[in-house]
Amino acid sequence: MMANEIAIEVERTSEMPIRKIVHVDMDAFYASVEQRDDPSLRGRPVVVAWRGNRSVVCAASYEARRFGVRSAMPAVRAERLCPEAIFVPPDFTRYKAVSRAVREIFLRHTDLIEPLSLDEAYLDVTENKTDLPTATRVAKEIRRQIYEELQLTASAGVAPNKFLAKIASDWRKPNGLFVIQPQEVQDFLMELPVGRIPGVGQVTEARMKEVGVGKVGDLYALELSALESRFGHYGLRLYELARGIDDTPVVPNRKSKSIFAEDTFERDIPLAQTEPLIRKLAEKVWVSSRQNQRMARTIQ
């Protein structure tokens, strides 16, 4: 298996817990499953989406990404960017089955698994079941097992906390491993664009640029009071992340805070005709809440 691997030593502050966190992110997951199961799709630009004016891209293979196709992009725009793209309707039943198989591999190494979606999860391997000496060895073994057993590739980030591990997993995608040791944190973070910080979207990034903040190093230079004045409670979080501090634990079996159902229609529907459609969606939510044994407190 070909892979990109690099290690950076980063500094650990006294405030950080002594943890070994691995963030695993499957590479172009839905599209990769389609290419694995249909050899004729391998090496070709695959877009997982229904065709139609209202459809959006669920996933794009790396061959399609070279043309600028991205997840959540309108399907019609993806088709314009990549006329040679092969559109494949999503099969979430199959993707969920593969995701469960990936999780079984995780469980060989630790029970502390926090899924973020079907294709990514945090793992706390401070103590691992296989007695491997380092978190890096655990990450390598997980990636090897995924490749050999499922014929899929995954990228992984290893770091002392979740914040850094998630950044690391994206550093050498696809099929890469990036390790951040607990030394020289600031050297790693200083040149990092602030847009790489979780929670910093386009609006927040634009507000930061207004005050001359483009890199994490610029955040580091600001006083806590200045950050709180500008960004409220989130200012403290930014102050800590700029110093590589993240005490957030890996929380296994985290329950979803909301259950929803949605549908997209090919054409606009008059408001007067939406009642039966809303009732149908409400029934889906009700059935899902009963299956999950959840009691609703707010309905909207």
Short mmCIF file of C-alpha atoms in Angstrom, two decimals:
data_model
loop_
_atom_site.label_atom_id
_atom_site.label_comp_id
_atom_site.label_asym_id
_atom_site.label_seq_id
_atom_site.Cartn_x
_atom_site.Cartn_y
_atom_site.Cartn_z
CA MET A 1 0.00 0.00 0.00
CA MET A 2 1.41 3.36 -1.03
CA ALA A 3 1.07 6.06 1.62
CA ASN A 4 2.30 9.50 2.53
CA GLU A 5 3.73 9.55 6.02
CA ILE A 6 5.31 12.43 7.88
CA ALA A 7 5.94 13.21 11.53
CA ILE A 8 6.15 16.63 13.14
CA GLU A 9 7.17 17.06 16.73
CA VAL A 10 4.99 19.54 18.56
CA GLU A 11 5.16 21.12 21.97
CA ARG A 12 2.87 20.08 24.74
CA THR A 13 1.66 22.62 27.28
CA SER A 14 0.95 21.80 30.90
CA GLU A 15 -2.74 22.44 30.36
CA MET A 16 -3.10 19.63 27.81
CA PRO A 17 -4.13 16.18 29.02
CA ILE A 18 -1.74 13.35 28.31
CA ARG A 19 -3.76 11.62 25.63
CA LYS A 20 -3.03 9.74 22.43
CA ILE A 21 -5.74 10.56 19.91
CA VAL A 22 -6.15 9.17 16.41
CA HIS A 23 -8.53 10.72 13.90
CA VAL A 24 -9.35 8.37 11.02
CA ASP A 25 -10.96 9.74 7.87
CA MET A 26 -11.90 7.43 5.00
CA ASP A 27 -10.75 8.75 1.62
CA ALA A 28 -13.63 9.89 -0.65
CA PHE A 29 -15.66 7.25 1.15
CA TYR A 30 -18.87 6.85 -0.88
CA ALA A 31 -17.06 7.25 -4.20
CA SER A 32 -14.31 4.85 -3.13
CA VAL A 33 -16.88 2.19 -2.20
CA GLU A 34 -18.45 2.57 -5.64
CA GLN A 35 -15.06 2.26 -7.35
CA ARG A 36 -14.16 -0.75 -5.25
CA ASP A 37 -17.39 -2.57 -6.08
CA ASP A 38 -17.40 -1.67 -9.77
CA PRO A 39 -13.95 -2.08 -11.36
CA SER A 40 -15.08 -0.15 -14.46
CA LEU A 41 -15.23 3.01 -12.29
CA ARG A 42 -11.66 2.82 -11.04
CA GLY A 43 -9.47 5.68 -12.17
CA ARG A 44 -12.45 7.58 -13.53
CA PRO A 45 -14.21 10.73 -12.21
CA VAL A 46 -17.09 9.41 -10.10
CA VAL A 47 -19.73 11.68 -8.58
CA VAL A 48 -22.10 10.13 -6.06
CA ALA A 49 -25.36 12.01 -6.59
CA TRP A 50 -28.75 11.83 -8.20
CA ARG A 51 -29.01 13.79 -11.41
CA GLY A 52 -31.36 16.75 -11.34
CA ASN A 53 -31.57 20.49 -10.82
CA ARG A 54 -32.07 20.16 -7.05
CA SER A 55 -29.60 17.34 -6.40
CA VAL A 56 -26.33 17.89 -4.55
CA VAL A 57 -23.07 15.95 -4.61
CA CYS A 58 -22.76 13.41 -1.78
CA ALA A 59 -19.16 12.53 -2.65
CA ALA A 60 -16.64 12.86 -5.44
CA SER A 61 -13.69 10.63 -6.30
CA TYR A 62 -10.26 12.24 -6.37
CA GLU A 63 -10.35 12.03 -10.16
CA ALA A 64 -13.46 14.26 -10.11
CA ARG A 65 -12.01 16.57 -7.46
CA ARG A 66 -9.25 17.55 -9.85
CA PHE A 67 -11.94 19.35 -11.85
CA GLY A 68 -13.14 21.24 -8.77
CA VAL A 69 -16.05 18.93 -7.90
CA ARG A 70 -16.75 18.88 -4.15
CA SER A 71 -19.29 17.43 -1.73
CA ALA A 72 -22.46 19.51 -1.17
CA MET A 73 -22.01 21.16 -4.57
CA PRO A 74 -25.12 21.30 -6.81
CA ALA A 75 -25.04 18.33 -9.17
CA VAL A 76 -25.62 20.54 -12.20
CA ARG A 77 -22.52 22.57 -11.34
CA ALA A 78 -20.50 19.37 -10.91
CA GLU A 79 -21.63 18.26 -14.36
CA ARG A 80 -20.53 21.57 -15.85
CA LEU A 81 -17.13 21.37 -14.18
CA CYS A 82 -16.58 17.76 -15.19
CA PRO A 83 -18.64 16.77 -18.26
CA GLU A 84 -16.98 13.33 -18.28
CA ALA A 85 -18.10 12.59 -14.71
CA ILE A 86 -19.93 9.34 -14.07
CA PHE A 87 -22.93 9.96 -11.81
CA VAL A 88 -23.79 7.12 -9.44
CA PRO A 89 -26.90 7.30 -7.22
CA PRO A 90 -26.00 6.92 -3.52
CA ASP A 91 -26.56 3.61 -1.76
CA PHE A 92 -26.54 4.49 1.93
CA THR A 93 -27.45 0.97 3.03
CA ARG A 94 -24.20 -0.27 1.51
CA TYR A 95 -22.17 2.64 2.88
CA LYS A 96 -23.51 2.03 6.39
CA ALA A 97 -22.54 -1.65 6.15
CA VAL A 98 -18.97 -0.72 5.18
CA SER A 99 -18.89 1.88 7.97
CA ARG A 100 -19.85 -0.83 10.47
CA ALA A 101 -17.01 -3.01 9.17
CA VAL A 102 -14.57 -0.12 9.67
CA ARG A 103 -15.86 0.35 13.21
CA GLU A 104 -15.26 -3.35 13.94
CA ILE A 105 -11.62 -2.77 13.04
CA PHE A 106 -11.50 0.23 15.40
CA LEU A 107 -12.94 -1.90 18.20
CA ARG A 108 -10.00 -4.29 17.99
CA HIS A 109 -7.84 -1.47 19.26
CA THR A 110 -10.01 0.62 21.61
CA ASP A 111 -13.55 1.01 22.92
CA LEU A 112 -13.16 4.79 23.08
CA ILE A 113 -14.52 5.64 19.63
CA GLU A 114 -16.43 8.81 18.77
CA PRO A 115 -17.92 8.64 15.25
CA LEU A 116 -18.41 11.98 13.52
CA SER A 117 -20.10 10.51 10.45
CA LEU A 118 -20.08 7.26 8.47
CA ASP A 119 -16.56 7.97 7.25
CA GLU A 120 -14.63 9.50 10.15
CA ALA A 121 -14.10 9.03 13.88
CA TYR A 122 -11.90 9.94 16.82
CA LEU A 123 -10.18 7.15 18.74
CA ASP A 124 -8.55 7.49 22.15
CA VAL A 125 -5.69 4.99 22.13
CA THR A 126 -3.91 6.24 25.24
CA GLU A 127 -4.34 2.61 26.27
CA ASN A 128 -4.95 0.20 23.42
CA LYS A 129 -6.16 -3.38 23.39
CA THR A 130 -3.34 -4.71 21.23
CA ASP A 131 -0.53 -3.40 23.48
CA LEU A 132 1.12 -1.55 20.61
CA PRO A 133 3.77 0.79 22.04
CA THR A 134 2.71 4.00 20.27
CA ALA A 135 -0.38 5.66 18.85
CA THR A 136 1.44 5.87 15.52
CA ARG A 137 1.75 2.08 15.42
CA VAL A 138 -1.96 1.79 16.21
CA ALA A 139 -2.86 4.16 13.38
CA LYS A 140 -0.64 2.28 10.93
CA GLU A 141 -2.19 -1.03 11.91
CA ILE A 142 -5.74 0.32 11.57
CA ARG A 143 -4.99 1.69 8.11
CA ARG A 144 -3.37 -1.60 7.07
CA GLN A 145 -6.36 -3.64 8.24
CA ILE A 146 -8.83 -1.34 6.47
CA TYR A 147 -6.86 -1.67 3.23
CA GLU A 148 -6.31 -5.42 3.39
CA GLU A 149 -9.78 -6.39 4.60
CA LEU A 150 -12.00 -3.79 2.92
CA GLN A 151 -9.85 -2.72 -0.06
CA LEU A 152 -10.29 0.93 0.91
CA THR A 153 -7.83 3.57 2.03
CA ALA A 154 -8.02 5.85 5.04
CA SER A 155 -6.01 8.83 6.19
CA ALA A 156 -5.12 9.24 9.84
CA GLY A 157 -3.87 11.94 12.16
CA VAL A 158 -2.15 11.22 15.47
CA ALA A 159 -1.82 13.91 18.13
CA PRO A 160 -2.18 14.66 21.85
CA ASN A 161 -5.73 16.01 21.39
CA LYS A 162 -8.75 15.97 19.07
CA PHE A 163 -8.15 19.43 17.62
CA LEU A 164 -4.68 18.58 16.36
CA ALA A 165 -5.57 15.02 15.34
CA LYS A 166 -8.33 16.21 13.01
CA ILE A 167 -6.03 18.75 11.36
CA ALA A 168 -3.34 16.07 11.04
CA SER A 169 -5.59 13.54 9.29
CA ASP A 170 -6.19 16.01 6.46
CA TRP A 171 -2.52 16.92 6.09
CA ARG A 172 -1.44 14.10 3.77
CA LYS A 173 -4.73 13.05 2.17
CA PRO A 174 -5.43 10.78 0.45
CA ASN A 175 -4.03 7.61 2.01
CA GLY A 176 -1.69 9.46 4.34
CA LEU A 177 -0.52 9.46 7.94
CA PHE A 178 0.53 12.60 9.78
CA VAL A 179 1.86 12.41 13.33
CA ILE A 180 2.14 15.29 15.79
CA GLN A 181 4.28 14.44 18.79
CA PRO A 182 3.88 16.43 22.02
CA GLN A 183 6.75 18.85 21.35
CA GLU A 184 7.06 22.17 19.51
CA VAL A 185 3.32 22.78 19.16
CA GLN A 186 3.76 26.45 18.35
CA ASP A 187 6.16 25.79 15.49
CA PHE A 188 3.48 23.67 13.87
CA LEU A 189 0.57 26.01 14.54
CA MET A 190 2.10 29.41 13.81
CA GLU A 191 1.82 29.24 10.01
CA LEU A 192 -1.50 27.39 9.97
CA PRO A 193 -4.33 29.36 8.26
CA VAL A 194 -7.06 30.25 10.76
CA GLY A 195 -9.59 28.64 8.41
CA ARG A 196 -8.21 25.26 9.46
CA ILE A 197 -9.50 25.80 13.01
CA PRO A 198 -12.76 23.88 13.63
CA GLY A 199 -15.65 26.32 13.91
CA VAL A 200 -13.96 29.07 11.92
CA GLY A 201 -16.19 29.40 8.87
CA GLN A 202 -16.10 31.97 6.10
CA VAL A 203 -17.88 34.64 8.17
CA THR A 204 -15.59 34.29 11.19
CA GLU A 205 -12.53 34.10 8.97
CA ALA A 206 -13.58 37.34 7.25
CA ARG A 207 -14.01 39.04 10.65
CA MET A 208 -10.53 37.89 11.63
CA LYS A 209 -8.99 39.28 8.47
CA GLU A 210 -10.53 42.66 9.33
CA VAL A 211 -8.23 42.79 12.36
CA GLY A 212 -5.20 41.37 10.56
CA VAL A 213 -5.56 37.75 11.62
CA GLY A 214 -4.83 35.31 8.82
CA LYS A 215 -2.75 32.66 10.57
CA VAL A 216 -2.92 30.93 13.94
CA GLY A 217 0.25 32.79 14.85
CA ASP A 218 -1.67 36.05 14.52
CA LEU A 219 -4.25 34.72 16.97
CA TYR A 220 -1.50 33.67 19.35
CA ALA A 221 -0.24 37.23 19.47
CA LEU A 222 -3.59 38.62 20.65
CA GLU A 223 -4.54 38.97 24.31
CA LEU A 224 -7.42 36.90 25.66
CA SER A 225 -9.37 40.07 26.47
CA ALA A 226 -9.10 41.24 22.85
CA LEU A 227 -10.34 37.90 21.53
CA GLU A 228 -13.28 37.81 23.97
CA SER A 229 -14.18 41.39 23.10
CA ARG A 230 -14.23 40.54 19.40
CA PHE A 231 -15.62 36.98 19.43
CA GLY A 232 -17.43 36.61 22.75
CA HIS A 233 -17.25 33.22 24.49
CA TYR A 234 -15.62 31.73 21.40
CA GLY A 235 -12.66 34.02 22.05
CA LEU A 236 -11.47 31.79 24.91
CA ARG A 237 -11.66 28.75 22.66
CA LEU A 238 -9.60 30.52 20.00
CA TYR A 239 -7.05 31.58 22.63
CA GLU A 240 -6.62 27.95 23.74
CA LEU A 241 -6.53 26.43 20.26
CA ALA A 242 -3.88 28.93 19.19
CA ARG A 243 -1.76 27.34 21.93
CA GLY A 244 -2.66 23.77 20.97
CA ILE A 245 -4.85 23.33 24.06
CA ASP A 246 -7.91 21.09 23.70
CA ASP A 247 -9.15 19.13 26.70
CA THR A 248 -12.20 17.73 24.88
CA PRO A 249 -12.40 13.97 25.57
CA VAL A 250 -13.35 11.29 23.08
CA VAL A 251 -16.98 10.49 23.88
CA PRO A 252 -18.11 7.03 22.74
CA ASN A 253 -21.77 6.34 21.96
CA ARG A 254 -22.64 10.01 21.83
CA LYS A 255 -26.38 10.34 21.17
CA SER A 256 -27.55 12.64 18.42
CA LYS A 257 -29.21 15.79 19.70
CA SER A 258 -31.77 15.90 16.93
CA ILE A 259 -33.61 13.61 14.56
CA PHE A 260 -34.85 14.99 11.27
CA ALA A 261 -36.26 14.06 7.90
CA GLU A 262 -36.07 16.02 4.68
CA ASP A 263 -36.89 15.75 1.02
CA THR A 264 -35.97 17.69 -2.10
CA PHE A 265 -38.41 18.18 -4.96
CA GLU A 266 -37.68 18.60 -8.63
CA ARG A 267 -40.07 21.57 -8.84
CA ASP A 268 -41.36 24.14 -6.36
CA ILE A 269 -44.58 23.08 -4.61
CA PRO A 270 -47.28 25.58 -3.59
CA LEU A 271 -47.60 26.00 0.17
CA ALA A 272 -51.23 24.78 0.07
CA GLN A 273 -50.05 21.41 -1.25
CA THR A 274 -47.35 20.77 1.34
CA GLU A 275 -49.49 19.39 4.20
CA PRO A 276 -49.43 15.71 3.11
CA LEU A 277 -45.71 15.97 2.44
CA ILE A 278 -45.05 17.46 5.88
CA ARG A 279 -47.15 14.72 7.49
CA LYS A 280 -45.09 12.09 5.67
CA LEU A 281 -41.85 13.61 6.93
CA ALA A 282 -43.28 13.90 10.45
CA GLU A 283 -44.11 10.18 10.38
CA LYS A 284 -40.52 9.39 9.42
CA VAL A 285 -39.22 11.44 12.36
CA TRP A 286 -41.69 9.79 14.75
CA VAL A 287 -40.72 6.26 13.67
CA SER A 288 -37.02 7.12 13.94
CA SER A 289 -37.45 8.61 17.43
CA ARG A 290 -39.30 5.48 18.60
CA GLN A 291 -36.62 3.20 17.14
CA ASN A 292 -33.96 5.21 18.95
CA GLN A 293 -36.04 5.34 22.14
CA ARG A 294 -35.81 9.11 22.26
CA MET A 295 -38.32 11.53 23.77
CA ALA A 296 -38.63 14.86 21.99
CA ARG A 297 -38.58 18.11 23.95
CA THR A 298 -38.70 20.51 21.00
CA ILE A 299 -40.43 19.95 17.67
CA GLN A 300 -39.98 22.26 14.71
#
